């Protein structure tokens, strides 16, 4: 599944083999997001992680910052 753009955000869900794998993925995303100073809205339930990206400073719309973060997240897989 790829990123879906709707309601002024990019969204994607990820499924892993375990909670630990999901948490490890989130930790990697957190490091990238912090370096970019661009933080996702996300949720985690057991082995599933859902991420929504939008740029709050631009009025909660999708910007190049979101696309760059989405691409960096994809490279983790």
Coordinates of C-alpha atoms in Angstrom, one line a residue:
X1 CA 0.0 0.0 0.0
X2 CA 1.2 3.5 -0.8
X3 CA 0.5 6.9 0.7
X4 CA -3.1 8.1 0.2
X5 CA -3.7 11.8 -0.1
X6 CA -7.0 12.9 1.2
X7 CA -8.5 15.6 3.5
X8 CA -5.3 17.7 3.2
X9 CA -3.0 14.9 4.5
X10 CA -1.0 12.0 3.4
X11 CA -1.9 8.7 5.2
X12 CA -0.5 5.2 5.2
X13 CA -0.8 2.2 7.4
X14 CA 1.9 -0.3 8.1
X15 CA 1.6 -3.8 9.5
X16 CA 4.5 -5.7 11.2
X17 CA 5.0 -9.2 12.7
X18 CA 4.9 -8.0 16.3
X19 CA 4.4 -5.0 18.6
X20 CA 8.2 -4.8 19.0
X21 CA 8.8 -4.5 15.3
X22 CA 6.1 -1.8 15.1
X23 CA 7.6 0.1 18.0
X24 CA 11.1 -0.2 16.4
X25 CA 9.8 1.2 13.2
X26 CA 8.1 4.1 15.1
X27 CA 11.4 4.8 16.8
X28 CA 13.2 5.1 13.5
X29 CA 10.5 7.4 12.1
X30 CA 10.8 9.5 15.3
X31 CA 14.5 10.1 14.7
X32 CA 14.0 11.1 11.1
X33 CA 11.0 13.3 12.0
X34 CA 13.0 15.0 14.8
X35 CA 15.9 15.7 12.4
X36 CA 13.5 17.3 9.9
X37 CA 11.6 19.1 12.7
X38 CA 8.4 17.7 11.1
X39 CA 6.4 15.4 13.3
X40 CA 3.7 13.0 12.2
X41 CA 0.3 12.3 13.7
X42 CA 0.2 8.6 14.3
X43 CA -1.3 5.7 16.1
X44 CA -0.2 2.3 17.1
X45 CA -2.3 -0.8 18.0
X46 CA -0.2 -3.9 18.6
X47 CA 1.5 -4.6 15.2
X48 CA -0.2 -1.8 13.2
X49 CA 1.0 1.8 12.7
X50 CA -1.0 4.5 10.9
X51 CA 0.7 7.7 10.0
X52 CA -0.9 11.0 8.9
X53 CA 1.3 13.8 7.5
X54 CA 0.3 17.4 7.0
X55 CA 2.1 20.7 7.5
X56 CA 0.5 22.7 10.3
X57 CA 2.5 25.8 9.5
X58 CA 1.0 25.8 6.0
X59 CA -2.6 25.6 7.2
X60 CA -2.7 21.8 7.6
X61 CA -2.1 21.0 4.0
X62 CA 0.2 18.6 2.2
X63 CA 3.5 20.3 1.3
X64 CA 6.9 19.1 0.1
X65 CA 7.9 18.6 3.7
X66 CA 5.3 15.9 4.0
X67 CA 6.3 14.2 0.7
X68 CA 9.9 14.2 1.8
X69 CA 9.1 12.7 5.2
X70 CA 6.9 10.1 3.5
X71 CA 9.7 9.1 1.1
X72 CA 12.2 8.8 4.0
X73 CA 9.7 6.6 5.9
X74 CA 9.3 4.4 2.8
X75 CA 13.1 3.9 2.7
X76 CA 13.0 2.3 6.1
X77 CA 11.0 -0.6 4.8

